[in-house]
Every structure is written in C-alpha cells, then in structure tokens.
Short mmCIF file of C-alpha atoms in Angstrom, two decimals:
data_model
loop_
_atom_site.label_atom_id
_atom_site.label_comp_id
_atom_site.label_asym_id
_atom_site.label_seq_id
_atom_site.Cartn_x
_atom_site.Cartn_y
_atom_site.Cartn_z
CA MET A 1 115.09 109.02 112.71
CA THR A 2 118.62 108.81 111.31
CA THR A 3 118.44 106.84 108.09
CA SER A 4 121.35 105.36 106.14
CA TYR A 5 120.17 105.80 102.58
CA THR A 6 123.51 104.40 101.41
CA THR A 7 122.64 101.08 103.06
CA ARG A 8 119.17 101.11 101.52
CA ILE A 9 120.54 101.90 98.06
CA ASP A 10 123.14 99.16 98.41
CA ALA A 11 120.28 96.67 98.82
CA LEU A 12 119.02 97.65 95.35
CA HIS A 13 122.27 96.46 93.81
CA ARG A 14 121.32 92.89 94.71
CA ILE A 15 118.40 93.06 92.27
CA ASP A 16 119.05 91.36 88.95
CA ALA A 17 118.94 94.41 86.69
CA ASP A 18 121.39 96.79 85.04
CA ALA A 19 119.45 99.73 86.43
CA VAL A 20 116.53 100.28 88.76
CA ILE A 21 114.31 103.17 87.68
CA LEU A 22 111.79 104.60 90.13
CA VAL A 23 109.21 107.36 89.83
CA PRO A 24 108.07 109.56 92.75
CA GLY A 25 106.26 107.63 95.43
CA ALA A 26 106.84 105.47 98.48
CA ASN A 27 109.72 103.51 96.97
CA LEU A 28 111.71 106.52 95.81
CA LYS A 29 111.18 108.19 99.19
CA TYR A 30 112.24 105.04 101.04
CA PHE A 31 115.51 104.69 99.13
CA THR A 32 116.43 108.39 98.95
CA GLY A 33 114.31 110.32 101.43
CA LEU A 34 113.13 112.57 98.57
CA ASP A 35 109.40 113.13 98.50
CA PHE A 36 108.98 114.38 94.94
CA HIS A 37 105.44 114.92 93.68
CA LEU A 38 104.22 112.68 90.86
CA SER A 39 102.92 115.14 88.27
CA GLU A 40 102.85 116.04 84.59
CA ARG A 41 106.59 116.79 84.91
CA PRO A 42 108.27 113.35 84.92
CA ILE A 43 111.00 112.62 87.44
CA LEU A 44 113.12 109.48 87.38
CA GLY A 45 115.47 108.15 90.04
CA VAL A 46 117.94 105.80 88.36
CA PHE A 47 120.09 103.46 90.45
CA THR A 48 123.07 101.76 88.79
CA ALA A 49 126.32 100.26 90.00
CA ASP A 50 127.96 103.60 89.20
CA GLY A 51 125.68 105.61 91.46
CA LEU A 52 122.41 107.54 91.57
CA THR A 53 121.16 109.72 88.72
CA PHE A 54 118.01 111.83 88.61
CA VAL A 55 116.11 113.11 85.62
CA VAL A 56 114.38 116.22 86.98
CA PRO A 57 112.81 119.40 85.68
CA GLN A 58 115.10 122.40 86.21
CA LEU A 59 112.86 123.74 88.98
CA GLU A 60 113.64 120.68 91.15
CA VAL A 61 117.43 120.95 91.05
CA GLN A 62 117.61 122.76 94.39
CA THR A 63 115.96 119.75 96.03
CA LEU A 64 118.95 117.65 95.01
CA VAL A 65 121.46 120.34 95.95
CA LYS A 66 120.13 120.16 99.52
CA ARG A 67 120.94 116.43 99.67
CA PRO A 68 124.71 116.17 99.08
CA ASP A 69 124.74 112.91 101.04
CA LEU A 70 123.11 111.19 98.05
CA ASN A 71 125.96 112.23 95.73
CA ALA A 72 123.36 112.22 92.96
CA ARG A 73 123.88 113.39 89.42
CA ALA A 74 121.15 115.49 87.79
CA ILE A 75 120.05 115.39 84.17
CA THR A 76 117.72 118.36 83.86
CA TRP A 77 115.13 119.63 81.42
CA ARG A 78 113.08 122.80 81.04
CA ASP A 79 109.38 123.12 80.34
CA GLU A 80 109.95 124.77 76.98
CA GLU A 81 112.10 121.88 75.72
CA GLY A 82 110.27 118.92 77.25
CA TYR A 83 111.72 115.84 78.88
CA MET A 84 112.39 113.52 75.93
CA GLY A 85 115.86 114.93 75.40
CA ALA A 86 116.70 114.33 79.07
CA PHE A 87 115.42 110.75 78.79
CA ALA A 88 117.68 110.20 75.76
CA ARG A 89 120.70 111.66 77.56
CA LEU A 90 119.99 109.37 80.50
CA ILE A 91 120.06 106.27 78.34
CA ASP A 92 123.13 107.30 76.37
CA GLU A 93 125.24 108.77 79.17
CA LEU A 94 124.60 105.82 81.49
CA GLY A 95 125.15 103.29 78.71
CA LEU A 96 121.70 101.77 79.09
CA ARG A 97 120.90 100.96 75.47
CA GLY A 98 119.67 97.39 75.41
CA ALA A 99 119.96 97.23 79.20
CA ARG A 100 117.73 95.29 81.56
CA ILE A 101 115.90 97.85 83.67
CA GLY A 102 113.92 97.03 86.77
CA VAL A 103 110.75 99.02 87.44
CA ASP A 104 108.00 98.92 90.02
CA GLY A 105 105.09 97.74 87.90
CA MET A 106 102.63 99.01 90.51
CA THR A 107 103.74 102.66 90.24
CA MET A 108 105.70 103.17 87.01
CA ARG A 109 103.42 105.12 84.69
CA VAL A 110 102.85 104.18 81.07
CA THR A 111 104.04 107.69 80.13
CA GLU A 112 107.58 107.24 81.42
CA LEU A 113 107.89 103.63 80.33
CA LEU A 114 106.67 104.10 76.75
CA ASN A 115 108.86 107.17 76.26
CA LEU A 116 111.93 105.30 77.45
CA GLN A 117 111.10 102.44 75.09
CA GLN A 118 110.47 104.89 72.24
CA ILE A 119 114.01 106.18 72.67
CA ASP A 120 115.42 102.66 72.88
CA PRO A 121 113.11 99.83 71.76
CA SER A 122 115.78 97.33 72.82
CA LEU A 123 115.36 98.13 76.52
CA ARG A 124 114.40 95.03 78.48
CA VAL A 125 111.93 95.83 81.23
CA THR A 126 111.46 93.59 84.25
CA PRO A 127 109.02 94.10 87.15
CA ILE A 128 110.79 94.24 90.50
CA GLU A 129 108.03 95.36 92.86
CA ARG A 130 108.33 92.17 94.89
CA ASP A 131 112.07 92.77 95.34
CA LEU A 132 111.46 96.36 96.44
CA ILE A 133 108.75 95.57 98.95
CA ALA A 134 110.78 92.64 100.32
CA ILE A 135 113.51 95.13 101.20
CA ARG A 136 111.01 97.53 102.74
CA ALA A 137 109.18 94.76 104.62
CA ILE A 138 111.92 94.37 107.23
CA LYS A 139 111.65 97.45 109.41
CA SER A 140 114.47 98.81 111.50
CA ALA A 141 114.03 99.63 115.18
CA ASP A 142 113.79 103.31 114.23
CA GLU A 143 111.04 102.59 111.71
CA ILE A 144 109.06 100.59 114.24
CA ALA A 145 109.47 103.44 116.73
CA LEU A 146 107.93 105.84 114.22
CA LEU A 147 105.05 103.45 113.60
CA ARG A 148 104.51 103.16 117.35
CA THR A 149 104.41 106.95 117.65
CA ALA A 150 101.90 107.18 114.80
CA VAL A 151 99.73 104.61 116.57
CA GLN A 152 99.95 106.35 119.95
CA ARG A 153 98.99 109.72 118.52
CA SER A 154 96.16 108.16 116.52
CA GLU A 155 94.81 106.39 119.58
CA ALA A 156 94.95 109.62 121.58
CA ALA A 157 92.81 111.24 118.89
CA LEU A 158 90.30 108.40 119.03
CA SER A 159 90.08 108.69 122.81
CA ALA A 160 89.34 112.40 122.47
CA LEU A 161 86.69 111.68 119.86
CA LEU A 162 84.84 109.23 122.10
CA ASN A 163 84.59 111.92 124.77
CA GLU A 164 82.73 114.12 122.27
CA VAL A 165 80.74 111.95 119.87
CA GLN A 166 77.00 111.76 120.46
CA ILE A 167 73.95 109.98 119.17
CA GLY A 168 72.66 112.04 116.24
CA TRP A 169 76.03 112.86 114.70
CA THR A 170 76.36 111.81 111.07
CA GLU A 171 79.13 109.55 109.86
CA ARG A 172 80.67 112.47 108.00
CA GLN A 173 80.61 114.65 111.11
CA ILE A 174 82.37 111.94 113.11
CA ALA A 175 84.96 111.38 110.38
CA ARG A 176 85.70 115.10 110.03
CA ARG A 177 86.10 115.53 113.77
CA LEU A 178 88.44 112.56 114.09
CA SER A 179 90.50 113.79 111.14
CA ASP A 180 90.91 117.15 112.87
CA LEU A 181 91.83 115.45 116.14
CA LEU A 182 94.51 113.34 114.43
CA ILE A 183 96.32 116.50 113.38
CA ALA A 184 95.69 118.16 116.75
CA HIS A 185 97.34 115.19 118.49
CA GLY A 186 100.54 115.43 116.48
CA CYS A 187 99.98 113.37 113.35
CA GLU A 188 101.51 115.06 110.31
CA ALA A 189 98.85 113.79 107.92
CA LEU A 190 96.10 111.22 107.64
CA SER A 191 97.17 107.74 106.61
CA PHE A 192 94.02 107.59 104.46
CA GLY A 193 90.54 109.08 104.45
CA THR A 194 88.94 108.38 107.82
CA LEU A 195 86.20 105.75 107.42
CA VAL A 196 83.16 105.84 109.68
CA GLN A 197 80.24 103.43 109.23
CA THR A 198 77.26 103.10 111.53
CA GLY A 199 74.44 100.63 111.99
CA ALA A 200 73.62 98.56 108.92
CA ASN A 201 75.98 100.72 106.85
CA SER A 202 78.86 98.92 108.56
CA ASP A 203 77.94 95.64 106.87
CA ASN A 204 80.34 96.35 103.95
CA PRO A 205 84.05 96.05 104.79
CA HIS A 206 84.87 98.46 101.95
CA GLY A 207 81.86 100.69 102.39
CA ALA A 208 81.75 104.47 102.40
CA THR A 209 81.22 107.18 104.95
CA THR A 210 77.78 108.73 104.42
CA ASP A 211 75.30 111.16 105.95
CA ARG A 212 73.71 108.34 107.94
CA VAL A 213 72.96 109.42 111.51
CA LEU A 214 74.40 107.42 114.40
CA GLY A 215 71.48 105.96 116.28
CA GLU A 216 71.25 104.65 119.80
CA ASN A 217 72.37 101.01 120.05
CA ASP A 218 74.01 101.17 116.57
CA PHE A 219 77.38 99.74 115.67
CA LEU A 220 79.97 102.50 115.21
CA LEU A 221 82.89 101.21 113.10
CA ILE A 222 85.86 103.54 112.74
CA ASP A 223 88.86 102.74 110.48
CA PHE A 224 91.48 105.47 110.74
CA GLY A 225 95.08 106.44 111.28
CA GLY A 226 97.60 109.23 111.13
CA SER A 227 101.20 109.33 109.96
CA VAL A 228 104.47 110.44 111.53
CA ASP A 229 107.45 111.11 109.26
CA GLY A 230 105.66 109.15 106.54
CA TYR A 231 104.97 106.04 108.64
CA MET A 232 101.30 105.09 108.86
CA ALA A 233 98.99 103.84 111.57
CA ASP A 234 95.99 101.81 110.42
CA ILE A 235 93.55 101.00 113.22
CA THR A 236 89.94 99.86 113.38
CA ARG A 237 87.70 99.75 116.41
CA THR A 238 83.99 98.97 116.61
CA PHE A 239 81.77 100.47 119.31
CA CYS A 240 78.17 100.66 120.43
CA LEU A 241 77.14 103.79 122.32
CA GLY A 242 74.03 102.12 123.68
CA THR A 243 73.07 98.54 124.45
CA PRO A 244 74.06 95.95 121.86
CA THR A 245 71.72 93.13 120.96
CA ASP A 246 72.77 89.58 121.74
CA GLN A 247 73.62 89.14 118.06
CA MET A 248 75.81 92.23 118.04
CA GLN A 249 77.62 91.10 121.18
CA HIS A 250 78.16 87.64 119.72
CA MET A 251 79.65 89.16 116.58
CA PHE A 252 81.94 91.39 118.61
CA ASP A 253 83.08 88.67 121.01
CA THR A 254 83.82 86.34 118.11
CA VAL A 255 85.93 88.91 116.24
CA LEU A 256 87.81 89.77 119.43
CA ARG A 257 88.65 86.11 120.04
CA ALA A 258 89.76 85.78 116.41
CA ASN A 259 91.99 88.82 116.74
CA GLU A 260 93.59 87.42 119.89
CA ALA A 261 94.01 83.94 118.39
CA ALA A 262 95.86 85.38 115.40
CA LYS A 263 98.18 87.47 117.56
CA ALA A 264 98.91 84.48 119.80
CA ILE A 265 100.76 82.53 117.11
CA VAL A 266 102.82 85.32 115.54
CA LYS A 267 106.57 84.69 115.59
CA PRO A 268 109.39 84.32 113.08
CA GLY A 269 109.12 81.26 110.85
CA ILE A 270 105.33 80.98 111.01
CA GLU A 271 103.62 80.80 107.62
CA MET A 272 101.55 83.88 106.93
CA GLN A 273 98.51 81.77 106.09
CA ALA A 274 98.68 80.23 109.58
CA VAL A 275 97.90 83.60 111.15
CA ASP A 276 94.89 83.94 108.85
CA ASP A 277 93.83 80.40 109.68
CA ALA A 278 94.01 81.09 113.41
CA ALA A 279 91.58 83.98 113.11
CA ARG A 280 89.34 82.29 110.55
CA SER A 281 88.97 79.08 112.56
CA VAL A 282 87.53 81.02 115.52
CA ILE A 283 84.99 82.76 113.32
CA ASP A 284 84.10 79.50 111.55
CA ALA A 285 83.57 77.75 114.87
CA ALA A 286 81.16 80.50 115.93
CA GLY A 287 79.05 79.88 112.83
CA LEU A 288 79.99 83.21 111.24
CA GLY A 289 82.55 82.07 108.71
CA GLU A 290 80.53 83.11 105.66
CA TYR A 291 80.57 86.69 106.95
CA PHE A 292 84.36 86.98 107.13
CA THR A 293 85.05 88.02 103.56
CA HIS A 294 88.58 89.43 103.47
CA ARG A 295 92.16 88.57 104.47
CA THR A 296 93.26 88.89 108.08
CA GLY A 297 95.97 91.48 107.48
CA HIS A 298 98.44 93.33 105.30
CA GLY A 299 101.86 94.91 105.55
CA LEU A 300 102.18 98.38 107.05
CA GLY A 301 104.85 101.05 106.80
CA THR A 302 105.22 104.06 104.54
CA ASP A 303 102.19 102.71 102.69
CA THR A 304 99.07 101.70 104.58
CA HIS A 305 98.81 98.58 102.43
CA GLU A 306 102.16 96.94 101.74
CA PRO A 307 102.07 93.59 99.92
CA ILE A 308 104.53 91.89 102.28
CA PRO A 309 103.57 90.36 104.60
CA GLN A 310 100.23 89.21 103.25
CA ILE A 311 98.17 87.57 106.00
CA ALA A 312 95.87 85.50 103.84
CA ARG A 313 94.91 82.01 102.82
CA GLY A 314 97.38 80.22 100.59
CA VAL A 315 100.38 82.42 101.46
CA THR A 316 103.13 80.05 102.56
CA ASP A 317 105.83 82.71 102.92
CA THR A 318 107.04 82.92 106.51
CA LEU A 319 107.11 85.82 108.93
CA GLN A 320 110.46 87.41 109.72
CA ALA A 321 111.59 89.62 112.57
CA GLY A 322 111.03 93.26 111.66
CA MET A 323 107.88 92.73 109.64
CA VAL A 324 104.97 95.00 110.59
CA PHE A 325 101.39 94.27 109.64
CA THR A 326 97.76 94.52 110.62
CA ILE A 327 95.60 91.85 112.22
CA GLU A 328 92.02 92.76 111.39
CA PRO A 329 89.46 89.96 111.32
CA GLY A 330 85.88 91.03 110.76
CA VAL A 331 82.29 89.83 110.52
CA TYR A 332 79.74 91.63 108.34
CA ILE A 333 76.11 90.54 108.31
CA PRO A 334 73.96 92.18 105.62
CA GLY A 335 71.28 94.38 107.10
CA VAL A 336 72.70 94.08 110.60
CA GLY A 337 76.15 95.63 110.46
CA GLY A 338 79.79 94.76 110.85
CA VAL A 339 82.54 94.38 113.40
CA ARG A 340 86.25 94.74 112.70
CA ILE A 341 89.04 94.93 115.27
CA GLU A 342 92.34 95.96 113.71
CA ASP A 343 95.65 96.01 115.53
CA ASN A 344 99.12 96.91 114.28
CA VAL A 345 101.85 94.44 115.20
CA ALA A 346 105.57 93.91 114.69
CA VAL A 347 107.36 90.56 114.59
CA THR A 348 110.18 90.37 117.14
CA SER A 349 113.04 87.88 117.35
CA ASP A 350 110.87 85.51 119.36
CA GLY A 351 107.26 86.67 119.08
CA ILE A 352 105.13 89.76 118.71
CA ASP A 353 105.11 93.42 119.70
CA VAL A 354 101.57 94.78 119.61
CA LEU A 355 101.84 98.48 118.78
CA THR A 356 98.17 99.25 119.36
CA SER A 357 96.75 99.42 122.87
CA PHE A 358 93.35 101.10 122.56
CA PRO A 359 90.69 99.09 124.44
CA ARG A 360 89.04 96.33 122.42
CA THR A 361 85.58 96.71 123.92
CA LEU A 362 82.24 97.74 122.51
CA SER A 363 82.10 100.63 124.97
CA GLY A 364 85.59 101.86 124.10
CA ARG A 365 86.61 101.82 127.76
#
C-alpha cells in the first residue's frame, strides 16, 4: 500500500491544539508509518504547524534516517543522561511553554505526561483520542484492500483447521493449531490471542480458552484473526461437529438472522444504534433477548477494537462511507453454551461491502 503520510499529518493540524504529542502505538504508526516499541525508553512524536519532531533515544536515530519523506527533526538522548533533558529541549526549542497539547488519553502514559508537566507546569493538556480515531475511522480503498486480504487469509486458515480438528482435541490444542495456520496462510501476525470455547464454556462472551475437551455435539466457538501490514481481521464462527439439539439450532438460527438483519440496513447516514437495534430486535423476538449481553459491533482497522464506529444502543452518530466494523450478535445461555457470528464489513457510498465470506453454518460447510 502506498500511503501519503503527509496527507494524514495534515489532518492533525485541524485539531484544536498547539501540538499533538503521540507515544508509540497504533496512532503514531498510522500518522508516520513508524512502528516504535513502547518501552522504558520514552519516545514522543510531536506534530506542530512547523513540522514533525521526535524525541528518541540515540539508538533509534537510524530509524528516522531511513524515513527522509517525513522530514522529521530528532531530539535525542542517551541512556546515561536520561530523557528529561530531551523533554526540556523539546518544550523550549518548539516554544511550547504554556501551550495547549493534545494527547491520546487512551495510550499516553502517566510517565511521559507527568514529566512534561514537571518541566512546564503551565502546559495545558487536552484529550484528543476522539479526534484521532475519527480520522482513522474513514478507511481508504487501499486500507480496505488490506483488511480484505487479512480476512481472506484468516478464512483460509480456518478452512484448513476444520479439515483437521477432531472430537477430543482441547480448546488450547485447537487455538494453537489455528494460530499456526494463520501464519502458514500468509498472515504476518495474530490480530489477538485466538479464542476457542467449547460446549458450556462458550456461554461467556469474554471467556477464556481452557483445557476443556471438545465433545461430540458440542458448540465450537472460534474468535480469531490475522493481520496484514498491520490491518486486522476479527472473525467469529460457531460450529457443531455432531448433531445440535433443537435448542442449539434455535440459538444459531436466531443469531444468523440477527447478523443478516443488521447487515441489511448498513449504508451511509444510518445511525449506528439502528444497526444494533436491527440485530437485537430479531433476538428479542425469538425470546432470547436476555442472552444477548454485548454491543453488536466495533470499529476495525490497525486496532481490532476501534471506538468509531460503535455499533451499540444509544449511539446516534451516523455511518459514513469508508468505515469498517464488525457485526457480531450473539446469544449465550448459562450452562448450555453460546453462539456468535461475526463478520467484517465496510460502508460503501450506497450500502455495504461484506469482507468476510466463510460459511455461516453450524457445519462450517
């Protein structure tokens, strides 16, 4: 993907702040392409109207040298001297004393923030995470193509897994095998730790993978995904390798209809809560509403959970073309198990592009 980081950085200048200061993570990578590691050696990316400045340990200077397109200035420090002097030079040389600085309150560490304020107690700090994620929420065609590739490779791994998995495997065995298959099928990394829940252990939407053995006629819920160039797939499918009970089939059919109802109304201008309502109304009508205990979806991109869009009750913000998110209604009955069907979708100029295509059947075929 050819990315114009200049265009992305220009979008930061519309934020009401004298400087935007980011630490290593998804935001800094999005705006610069630099994937610094967040560690005990602080790194700051500082965006002002005059350009881009980095505070970096001396050992990271070569990383900046290899990116002349950023035209970034480096303020460096060595381990033996510590970083406080570099922080002070940053504030003084950029004229930031008393300035209004925007930070991502979800990722800025107390360490960096308190040290900046120790140097200049007059700094005015404002949280701008909503501004940052609003920029990131509208994906380009190239970004959506990367997400589609991540989905396709992830689904190929799942297909391979289903040709191997057998009754008697433990959840951990299944999860390890799928994780290996994700890499084997071209994913560069896992989007998150592969989650496998079987039988009654699937009755918790945020449960854990355990040593429980997959039994015949059990639910097999798999939540997984791999990444390509930092863009994440996040997919859930629920299977039964034997014969489901009538209750299990009812749960599955209901969740499938809810998933399809939600996808059917996606288009620009629709309130996000309306997509949640579409899924929830199907589950309510089937008498299973009390067992649907989470939102219908979340944003997806370089993070597996991006706050925009938020497909949940009470969210009146509207969908826009270029937004990518999950649609993942679920039903979880204590002691019985759970069903979740999660697709990844993109909003187009007039509707929806469903990136996932893996069969939505209990058999997986």
